Amino acid sequence: MNKLLQELQQAAAERETRRHFLHTCSTGLGAMALSATLGSCGFFGKSDPPTNDVGAPTLSGGLTTSPQPSQYVPKAQRIIYIHMAGSPSQLELFDYKPELAKYNGKDCPQELLEGKKFAFIRGVPKMLGPQGKFAQRGQSGAWVSDYLPHLQGVVDDVTFLKAMHTDQFNHAPAQLLMHTGSARLGRPSMGSWVTYGLGTENDNLPGYIVLASGGKQPDAGKSVWGSGFLPTVYQGVQCRTDGDPVLYASDPAGISRDVRKQTIDAISQINQQQYEDVNDPEILTRIAQYELAFRMQMSVPDAMDIKSEPQYILDSYGADPNKGSFARNCLLARRLVERGVRFVQLFDWGWDTHGTSADGSIDVGLKTKCKESDQAVAALLNDLKQRGLLDDTLVVWGGEFGRTPMQENRDGQVLPFMGRDHHLEAFTVWMAGGGVKKGFSYGETDDIGYYGVKDKVHIHDLQATILHLLGFDHTKLTYQFQGRPFRLTDVAGKVVKPILA
């Protein structure tokens, strides 16, 4: 009996947190302090928490993932964002620079080096001409190299942004800037902002799903799909493409689904009681995640099983139903958006082509990565189009920065394979569907692809445009945190209106 009393006293002490103490202070000052604390942490989100018929906070407490109205009529209902981690060379794929070939093997002019920072280049590197063979494709006449023969067939559905630029030349901070709007850890990812603003159309699947390939995670880690200071119910859920899509989703041996449901209900009741005592919003997230995980037991295996797809669809993607791959992830992306998932993020690692090895070179490794992905990306666009999904699904493709027009050297020594260093001044991102123009190129770089010289687009401009297509004014999709409203685009960004259909 004494042991039970001790355990009861311990449990009571653990529940008597500082927040709980302030909330229960009889003077009323505790409630005022609690209100200020929760408000500064963004507890009330976009508005005051919703209430039920008797005026009490609902279970969601404002943390709903149900479909929400946008600020105005959207052109895109969902996003498939394909990130080639490491950054493909725009000079071998999309940005045709015949003048650069004339400088091949010559010393880089000093004006391109003075005052510049590079990740690895030191001393005076040699210029490096384009390695791909370019030709104009489709009715739009877009320049695409022979590295991407399948994409050549769908360029009339694509808008190219050819003068993208960024502030970061190292992978992790550049990936964070691209996906969270900040080069520092702690900000919500784009997918989290989107699901926070719009919710999801399928209650049995997460609103934000991540699929990774290439054998490694992005350099910035899982922060690029994290929820930052938003409630964790909005973070990306990474699904595996080999074995069980989500670990521990299946029922344990000897436990029936009914028993599992009773267990979840009991846990939710305990969590709800704790929430009513301490008003911690993360408890609501915990409740929602337990309930979603239970529903996912049935829905995720079905969504992730591509064996039910016709053989001609599998062949068009080049996907093996028994093997995880980028091609399989592209097909899964179509299946997920078909089922109402709001934001699907594909990360493919291995696009960092410095020239330190054959696999990391632009004449061997880049060709290999293109061969692994080109067919699947083109098939994804065609598949979405034939199903009537491309018009309101925005597909985005790109890396975190560009590559230099000079060949990388290290400590003044030429590397054994052809490679290019990181470059923040100019690179290419393309978009398709979801309200952007078809067969359109926006922006230009100089004769050697070093600087953007016309219609430059910053990372924050890209983010503002994506949110605009989803029906949001990027300056008004905000979250109160630490005393001020935060947004994906920080304090910058403008919508790139010329690319809008």
Coordinates of C-alpha atoms in Angstrom, one line a residue:
M1 CA 0.0 0.0 0.0
N2 CA 2.8 2.4 0.9
K3 CA 4.4 1.8 -2.5
L4 CA 1.1 2.6 -4.3
L5 CA 0.8 5.9 -2.3
Q6 CA 4.4 6.8 -3.2
E7 CA 3.6 6.2 -6.9
L8 CA 0.5 8.3 -6.6
Q9 CA 2.4 11.2 -5.0
Q10 CA 5.1 10.9 -7.6
A11 CA 2.6 11.1 -10.4
A12 CA 0.9 14.1 -8.8
A13 CA 4.3 15.9 -8.5
E14 CA 5.1 15.2 -12.1
R15 CA 1.8 16.7 -13.2
E16 CA 2.4 19.8 -11.1
T17 CA 4.5 21.5 -13.8
R18 CA 5.3 25.2 -13.8
R19 CA 2.6 25.8 -16.4
H20 CA 0.0 23.8 -14.4
F21 CA 1.0 25.7 -11.2
L22 CA 0.5 29.1 -12.9
H23 CA -2.8 28.0 -14.3
T24 CA -4.1 27.0 -10.9
C25 CA -2.9 30.1 -8.9
S26 CA -5.9 31.5 -7.1
T27 CA -4.9 35.2 -7.7
G28 CA -5.6 35.0 -11.4
L29 CA -2.0 36.2 -12.1
G30 CA -1.1 32.6 -13.0
A31 CA -3.8 32.4 -15.7
M32 CA -2.6 35.8 -17.1
A33 CA 1.0 34.5 -17.2
L34 CA -0.1 31.2 -18.8
S35 CA -2.1 33.1 -21.5
A36 CA 1.0 35.2 -22.3
T37 CA 3.2 32.2 -22.4
L38 CA 0.9 30.2 -24.7
G39 CA 0.3 33.2 -27.0
S40 CA 4.0 33.8 -27.4
C41 CA 4.5 30.2 -28.4
G42 CA 1.9 30.4 -31.1
F43 CA -0.5 28.1 -29.2
F44 CA -3.6 29.7 -30.7
G45 CA -2.2 29.3 -34.3
K46 CA -4.1 31.2 -36.9
S47 CA -7.0 32.2 -34.7
D48 CA -8.5 31.6 -31.2
P49 CA -9.1 27.9 -30.6
P50 CA -12.4 26.6 -31.9
T51 CA -15.1 25.8 -29.3
N52 CA -17.9 23.3 -29.2
D53 CA -21.6 24.0 -28.5
V54 CA -21.0 24.7 -24.8
G55 CA -18.0 27.0 -25.4
A56 CA -15.3 24.6 -24.3
P57 CA -12.2 24.0 -26.5
T58 CA -12.7 21.1 -29.0
L59 CA -10.4 18.2 -28.9
S60 CA -8.4 19.6 -31.8
G61 CA -7.7 22.8 -30.0
G62 CA -7.0 24.4 -33.3
L63 CA -4.6 21.6 -34.3
T64 CA -6.9 20.2 -37.0
T65 CA -5.5 18.6 -40.2
S66 CA -9.0 18.5 -41.8
P67 CA -9.4 20.5 -45.1
Q68 CA -9.2 24.2 -44.6
P69 CA -10.2 27.0 -46.9
S70 CA -7.4 29.0 -48.5
Q71 CA -7.3 32.8 -48.5
Y72 CA -8.5 32.9 -52.1
V73 CA -9.3 30.5 -55.0
P74 CA -6.2 28.3 -55.5
K75 CA -4.9 27.0 -58.8
A76 CA -3.1 24.1 -57.2
Q77 CA -4.7 21.7 -54.7
R78 CA -1.6 19.7 -53.9
I79 CA 2.2 19.6 -54.3
I80 CA 4.8 17.1 -55.4
Y81 CA 8.2 18.5 -54.7
I82 CA 11.1 16.6 -56.1
H83 CA 14.4 17.6 -54.6
M84 CA 17.7 16.3 -56.1
A85 CA 19.9 16.5 -53.1
G86 CA 23.4 17.7 -53.9
S87 CA 22.3 19.8 -56.8
P88 CA 22.4 18.8 -60.4
S89 CA 24.5 20.9 -62.8
Q90 CA 22.2 23.3 -64.8
L91 CA 25.0 23.7 -67.4
E92 CA 24.8 20.0 -68.4
L93 CA 21.0 19.8 -68.3
F94 CA 19.0 23.0 -69.1
D95 CA 21.1 26.2 -69.4
Y96 CA 22.7 25.9 -72.9
K97 CA 25.9 28.0 -73.1
P98 CA 27.8 27.5 -76.3
E99 CA 30.1 30.4 -75.4
L100 CA 31.3 28.5 -72.4
A101 CA 32.7 25.8 -74.7
K102 CA 35.1 28.3 -76.2
Y103 CA 36.8 28.9 -72.8
N104 CA 37.1 25.2 -72.0
G105 CA 40.5 24.5 -70.4
K106 CA 41.5 28.1 -70.1
D107 CA 42.3 29.8 -66.8
C108 CA 39.3 31.3 -65.1
P109 CA 39.3 35.1 -65.4
Q110 CA 40.1 36.9 -62.1
E111 CA 36.9 38.9 -62.1
L112 CA 35.0 35.7 -61.6
L113 CA 37.1 34.8 -58.5
E114 CA 37.8 38.1 -56.7
G115 CA 35.6 38.6 -53.6
K116 CA 33.8 35.3 -54.2
K117 CA 33.4 32.4 -51.8
F118 CA 33.4 28.8 -53.0
A119 CA 32.9 25.6 -51.1
F120 CA 36.2 24.0 -52.4
I121 CA 37.8 26.0 -55.3
R122 CA 41.1 27.5 -54.4
G123 CA 43.6 29.3 -56.6
V124 CA 42.8 29.7 -60.3
P125 CA 40.7 26.9 -61.7
K126 CA 40.2 26.0 -65.4
M127 CA 37.0 26.8 -67.2
L128 CA 34.9 23.8 -68.2
G129 CA 32.6 23.6 -71.2
P130 CA 29.2 21.9 -71.2
Q131 CA 29.3 18.2 -71.4
G132 CA 25.8 17.5 -72.6
K133 CA 24.6 17.8 -76.2
F134 CA 21.8 20.3 -76.3
A135 CA 18.9 20.7 -78.7
Q136 CA 15.6 22.6 -78.7
R137 CA 12.6 20.4 -77.9
G138 CA 8.9 20.6 -78.3
Q139 CA 6.8 23.4 -79.7
S140 CA 8.2 25.7 -77.0
G141 CA 11.8 25.2 -78.2
A142 CA 13.2 24.6 -74.7
W143 CA 16.8 23.7 -74.5
V144 CA 17.4 20.3 -72.9
S145 CA 20.5 18.1 -73.2
D146 CA 20.8 14.5 -74.1
Y147 CA 21.2 13.7 -70.4
L148 CA 17.4 13.9 -70.2
P149 CA 15.9 12.2 -73.2
H150 CA 12.5 11.5 -71.6
L151 CA 12.0 14.9 -70.2
Q152 CA 12.5 16.3 -73.7
G153 CA 9.1 14.8 -74.5
V154 CA 7.2 16.7 -71.8
V155 CA 8.9 20.2 -72.0
D156 CA 5.8 21.7 -73.3
D157 CA 4.2 21.1 -69.9
V158 CA 7.0 22.8 -68.0
T159 CA 8.0 26.3 -66.9
F160 CA 11.8 26.7 -66.4
L161 CA 13.2 29.2 -63.9
K162 CA 16.7 29.7 -65.3
A163 CA 18.0 32.5 -63.1
M164 CA 17.4 31.1 -59.6
H165 CA 19.8 32.3 -56.9
T166 CA 20.4 31.6 -53.3
D167 CA 22.4 32.9 -50.3
Q168 CA 24.0 29.6 -49.2
F169 CA 26.7 27.5 -50.9
N170 CA 26.9 24.6 -48.5
H171 CA 24.4 21.7 -48.7
A172 CA 22.8 21.7 -45.3
P173 CA 22.1 25.4 -44.9
A174 CA 21.1 25.7 -48.6
Q175 CA 18.6 22.8 -48.2
L176 CA 17.2 24.4 -45.1
L177 CA 16.8 27.8 -46.9
M178 CA 15.1 26.1 -49.8
H179 CA 12.6 24.1 -47.7
T180 CA 12.2 26.2 -44.5
G181 CA 13.0 29.7 -45.6
S182 CA 15.9 30.0 -43.2
A183 CA 19.4 28.6 -43.3
R184 CA 19.2 27.9 -39.5
L185 CA 17.5 25.0 -37.8
G186 CA 14.2 25.4 -36.1
R187 CA 11.8 26.8 -38.8
P188 CA 8.9 24.8 -40.2
S189 CA 9.3 23.2 -43.6
M190 CA 7.3 24.2 -46.6
G191 CA 5.2 21.1 -46.4
S192 CA 4.4 21.8 -42.8
W193 CA 3.3 25.4 -43.6
V194 CA 1.1 24.0 -46.4
T195 CA -0.6 21.4 -44.2
Y196 CA -1.0 23.9 -41.4
G197 CA -2.8 26.2 -43.9
L198 CA -4.8 23.8 -45.9
G199 CA -5.0 20.5 -44.0
T200 CA -5.5 17.2 -45.9
E201 CA -8.3 15.6 -47.8
N202 CA -7.7 12.1 -46.4
D203 CA -8.2 11.6 -42.7
N204 CA -6.5 8.2 -42.9
L205 CA -3.2 9.4 -44.3
P206 CA -0.8 12.1 -43.2
G207 CA -1.2 15.4 -45.0
Y208 CA 2.6 15.5 -45.6
I209 CA 4.5 12.4 -46.7
V210 CA 8.2 12.1 -47.5
L211 CA 9.9 9.5 -49.7
A212 CA 13.7 9.3 -49.8
S213 CA 16.0 7.5 -52.3
G214 CA 19.6 7.4 -53.2
G215 CA 20.8 5.6 -50.1
K216 CA 21.2 8.6 -47.8
Q217 CA 19.2 11.3 -46.2
P218 CA 19.6 14.9 -47.3
D219 CA 22.5 16.7 -45.7
A220 CA 20.2 18.9 -43.6
G221 CA 18.6 15.7 -42.2
K222 CA 15.0 15.4 -41.2
S223 CA 14.8 19.1 -40.4
V224 CA 13.9 19.8 -44.0
W225 CA 10.5 18.1 -43.4
G226 CA 10.2 19.0 -39.7
S227 CA 7.5 21.2 -38.3
G228 CA 9.8 23.6 -36.4
F229 CA 7.8 25.7 -34.0
L230 CA 4.5 24.6 -35.5
P231 CA 2.7 21.7 -33.7
T232 CA 4.3 18.4 -34.6
V233 CA 1.0 17.2 -36.1
Y234 CA 2.1 19.2 -39.2
Q235 CA 5.5 17.6 -39.7
G236 CA 6.3 15.3 -42.6
V237 CA 5.9 11.6 -42.2
Q238 CA 8.7 9.6 -43.9
C239 CA 7.5 6.3 -45.4
R240 CA 9.9 3.6 -46.2
T241 CA 9.9 2.1 -49.7
D242 CA 11.2 -1.3 -48.6
G243 CA 9.4 -3.5 -46.1
D244 CA 6.7 -2.0 -43.9
P245 CA 6.0 1.6 -45.1
V246 CA 5.9 2.7 -41.4
L247 CA 7.7 0.8 -38.7
Y248 CA 5.5 -0.8 -35.9
A249 CA 2.3 0.1 -37.8
S250 CA 1.1 -3.5 -37.9
D251 CA -0.6 -5.1 -34.9
P252 CA 1.7 -7.1 -32.5
A253 CA 1.4 -10.8 -32.6
G254 CA -1.7 -12.0 -30.7
I255 CA -3.3 -8.6 -30.5
S256 CA -6.5 -8.1 -32.5
R257 CA -7.5 -4.8 -34.1
D258 CA -10.3 -4.4 -31.6
V259 CA -8.0 -4.7 -28.7
R260 CA -5.6 -2.2 -30.4
K261 CA -8.5 0.2 -30.8
Q262 CA -9.5 -0.1 -27.1
T263 CA -5.9 0.6 -26.2
I264 CA -5.7 3.7 -28.3
D265 CA -9.0 5.0 -26.9
A266 CA -7.8 4.5 -23.3
I267 CA -4.5 6.3 -24.1
S268 CA -6.4 9.2 -25.7
Q269 CA -8.7 9.6 -22.7
I270 CA -5.6 9.8 -20.4
N271 CA -4.0 12.3 -22.7
Q272 CA -7.2 14.3 -23.0
Q273 CA -7.4 14.5 -19.2
Q274 CA -3.8 15.7 -19.0
Y275 CA -4.5 18.3 -21.7
E276 CA -7.4 19.7 -19.7
D277 CA -5.1 20.0 -16.7
V278 CA -2.1 21.6 -18.3
N279 CA -3.3 22.9 -21.7
D280 CA 0.0 21.8 -23.4
P281 CA -0.8 21.8 -27.2
E282 CA 1.7 19.0 -27.8
I283 CA -0.6 16.7 -25.9
L284 CA -3.2 17.3 -28.6
T285 CA -0.7 16.4 -31.2
R286 CA 0.0 13.2 -29.3
I287 CA -3.7 12.3 -29.3
A288 CA -4.0 13.1 -33.0
Q289 CA -0.9 11.1 -33.9
Y290 CA -2.0 8.0 -32.0
E291 CA -5.4 8.1 -33.7
L292 CA -3.8 8.7 -37.2
A293 CA -1.4 5.9 -36.7
F294 CA -4.3 3.5 -35.9
R295 CA -6.1 4.6 -39.1
M296 CA -2.9 4.4 -41.1
Q297 CA -2.6 0.6 -40.4
M298 CA -5.2 0.0 -43.1
S299 CA -4.7 2.9 -45.5
V300 CA -0.9 3.1 -45.8
P301 CA -0.2 -0.5 -46.9
D302 CA -2.9 0.0 -49.6
A303 CA -1.5 3.3 -50.8
M304 CA 2.1 2.1 -50.8
D305 CA 1.4 -1.2 -52.7
I306 CA 2.2 -0.6 -56.3
K307 CA 1.7 -4.3 -57.3
S308 CA -1.9 -3.4 -58.1
E309 CA -0.8 -1.0 -60.8
P310 CA -1.1 -2.3 -64.5
Q311 CA 2.1 -3.5 -66.0
Y312 CA 2.1 -0.7 -68.6
I313 CA 2.2 1.9 -65.8
L314 CA 5.0 0.1 -64.0
D315 CA 6.9 -0.1 -67.3
S316 CA 6.3 3.6 -68.0
Y317 CA 8.0 4.6 -64.7
G318 CA 10.6 1.9 -64.9
A319 CA 9.5 0.8 -61.4
D320 CA 10.0 -2.5 -59.8
P321 CA 7.2 -3.3 -57.3
N322 CA 9.6 -5.4 -55.2
K323 CA 12.5 -2.9 -55.0
G324 CA 12.7 0.6 -53.5
S325 CA 13.9 3.3 -56.0
F326 CA 13.4 6.8 -57.1
A327 CA 11.1 5.5 -59.9
R328 CA 9.0 3.7 -57.4
N329 CA 8.7 6.9 -55.3
C330 CA 7.5 8.8 -58.3
L331 CA 4.7 6.3 -58.8
L332 CA 3.9 6.4 -55.1
A333 CA 3.7 10.2 -55.3
R334 CA 0.9 9.9 -57.9
R335 CA -0.9 7.3 -55.8
L336 CA -0.6 9.5 -52.7
V337 CA -1.9 12.7 -54.3
E338 CA -4.7 10.7 -55.8
R339 CA -5.7 9.8 -52.3
G340 CA -5.8 13.3 -51.0
V341 CA -2.3 13.8 -49.5
R342 CA -1.6 17.5 -49.7
F343 CA 2.2 17.6 -49.9
V344 CA 4.4 14.8 -51.2
Q345 CA 8.2 15.4 -50.9
L346 CA 10.7 13.3 -52.8
F347 CA 14.4 13.5 -51.9
D348 CA 16.9 11.7 -54.1
W349 CA 20.5 11.8 -52.8
G350 CA 23.6 11.6 -55.0
W351 CA 23.6 14.7 -57.2
D352 CA 26.7 16.3 -55.8
T353 CA 29.2 16.3 -58.7
H354 CA 32.6 17.7 -57.6
G355 CA 34.8 15.4 -59.7
T356 CA 36.4 13.5 -56.8
S357 CA 35.2 10.2 -58.2
A358 CA 33.5 8.8 -61.3
D359 CA 30.2 8.6 -59.4
G360 CA 30.6 12.2 -58.4
S361 CA 31.5 13.6 -61.8
I362 CA 29.4 15.4 -64.4
D363 CA 30.4 13.2 -67.3
V364 CA 29.7 9.8 -65.5
G365 CA 27.9 10.2 -62.2
L366 CA 25.5 12.9 -63.4
K367 CA 24.6 10.8 -66.4
T368 CA 23.9 7.8 -64.2
K369 CA 21.6 9.8 -61.9
C370 CA 19.8 11.2 -64.9
K371 CA 19.3 7.7 -66.3
E372 CA 17.9 6.6 -62.9
S373 CA 15.4 9.5 -62.7
D374 CA 14.6 10.9 -66.1
Q375 CA 12.1 8.2 -67.2
A376 CA 10.2 8.3 -63.9
V377 CA 9.8 12.1 -63.8
A378 CA 8.5 12.2 -67.4
A379 CA 6.2 9.3 -66.6
L380 CA 4.9 11.1 -63.5
L381 CA 3.9 14.2 -65.5
N382 CA 2.3 12.1 -68.2
D383 CA 0.5 10.0 -65.7
L384 CA -0.9 13.0 -63.8
K385 CA -1.9 14.6 -67.0
Q386 CA -3.9 11.6 -68.3
R387 CA -5.7 11.2 -65.0
G388 CA -6.7 14.9 -65.0
L389 CA -4.6 15.6 -62.0
L390 CA -1.8 17.8 -63.5
D391 CA -4.0 20.9 -63.8
D392 CA -4.3 21.2 -60.0
T393 CA -1.2 19.4 -58.9
L394 CA 2.0 21.5 -58.8
V395 CA 5.2 19.6 -59.5
V396 CA 8.5 21.2 -58.6
W397 CA 11.9 19.9 -59.5
G398 CA 15.4 21.2 -58.5
G399 CA 18.3 21.2 -56.1
E400 CA 19.5 23.6 -53.5
F401 CA 21.9 25.7 -55.6
G402 CA 23.8 25.5 -59.0
R403 CA 27.2 24.5 -60.2
T404 CA 30.1 26.7 -61.3
P405 CA 31.1 27.2 -65.0
M406 CA 34.7 26.4 -64.0
Q407 CA 36.1 23.0 -63.2
E408 CA 36.6 22.3 -59.5
N409 CA 40.1 22.2 -58.1
R410 CA 41.2 21.7 -54.6
D411 CA 44.3 23.3 -53.1
G412 CA 45.1 24.4 -56.6
Q413 CA 45.2 20.8 -57.9
V414 CA 42.9 19.6 -60.7
L415 CA 40.7 16.7 -59.7
P416 CA 40.9 13.4 -61.5
F417 CA 37.3 13.6 -62.9
M418 CA 35.2 16.4 -64.4
G419 CA 33.3 18.3 -61.7
R420 CA 31.9 21.6 -60.8
D421 CA 31.8 23.3 -57.4
H422 CA 28.7 24.7 -55.6
H423 CA 27.4 28.0 -57.1
L424 CA 24.8 30.3 -55.6
E425 CA 24.6 32.9 -58.3
A426 CA 22.6 30.9 -60.9
F427 CA 20.8 27.6 -61.2
T428 CA 17.6 26.1 -62.8
V429 CA 14.4 25.0 -61.2
W430 CA 11.4 23.8 -63.2
M431 CA 7.7 23.6 -62.3
A432 CA 4.7 22.0 -64.1
G433 CA 0.9 21.9 -63.7
G434 CA -1.0 23.6 -60.8
G435 CA -1.4 27.1 -62.4
V436 CA 2.0 27.7 -64.1
K437 CA 2.4 28.4 -67.8
K438 CA 3.1 25.5 -70.2
G439 CA 6.3 25.4 -72.3
F440 CA 7.7 28.6 -70.8
S441 CA 11.2 29.8 -69.8
Y442 CA 11.7 32.6 -67.4
G443 CA 15.0 34.3 -66.6
E444 CA 18.4 34.3 -68.3
T445 CA 22.0 33.9 -67.2
D446 CA 25.1 35.5 -68.9
D447 CA 27.0 33.8 -71.7
I448 CA 28.9 31.4 -69.5
G449 CA 26.1 30.8 -66.9
Y450 CA 27.8 32.5 -64.0
Y451 CA 25.4 35.3 -63.2
G452 CA 21.6 35.8 -63.6
V453 CA 21.2 38.8 -65.9
K454 CA 17.4 38.9 -66.4
D455 CA 14.3 38.0 -64.3
K456 CA 16.2 36.6 -61.3
V457 CA 14.3 34.6 -58.8
H458 CA 15.3 34.2 -55.2
I459 CA 14.4 31.2 -53.0
H460 CA 11.9 33.3 -51.1
D461 CA 10.3 34.3 -54.4
L462 CA 9.9 30.6 -55.3
Q463 CA 8.3 29.9 -52.0
A464 CA 6.0 32.9 -52.3
T465 CA 4.9 31.7 -55.7
I466 CA 4.2 28.2 -54.5
L467 CA 2.0 29.5 -51.7
H468 CA 0.2 31.9 -54.1
L469 CA -0.7 29.0 -56.4
L470 CA -2.1 27.2 -53.3
G471 CA -4.3 30.2 -52.6
F472 CA -2.3 32.0 -50.0
D473 CA -0.8 35.5 -49.6
H474 CA 2.6 34.5 -48.3
T475 CA 2.8 37.6 -46.1
K476 CA -0.4 36.5 -44.3
L477 CA 0.1 32.8 -43.7
T478 CA 1.8 33.4 -40.4
Y479 CA 2.3 31.8 -37.0
Q480 CA 2.8 33.7 -33.7
F481 CA 6.0 32.5 -32.0
Q482 CA 8.3 34.2 -29.5
G483 CA 6.5 37.5 -29.7
R484 CA 6.2 38.0 -33.4
P485 CA 4.5 36.5 -36.4
F486 CA 6.7 34.2 -38.5
R487 CA 6.2 33.1 -42.1
L488 CA 7.8 30.7 -44.6
T489 CA 9.3 33.6 -46.6
D490 CA 10.7 35.4 -43.5
V491 CA 10.6 39.1 -44.4
A492 CA 11.2 38.8 -48.2
G493 CA 9.8 37.2 -51.3
K494 CA 7.6 38.3 -54.1
V495 CA 5.3 36.2 -56.4
V496 CA 6.8 35.5 -59.8
K497 CA 3.6 36.6 -61.7
P498 CA 5.0 36.2 -65.3
I499 CA 5.0 32.4 -64.9
L500 CA 1.4 32.2 -63.8
A501 CA -1.1 30.7 -66.3

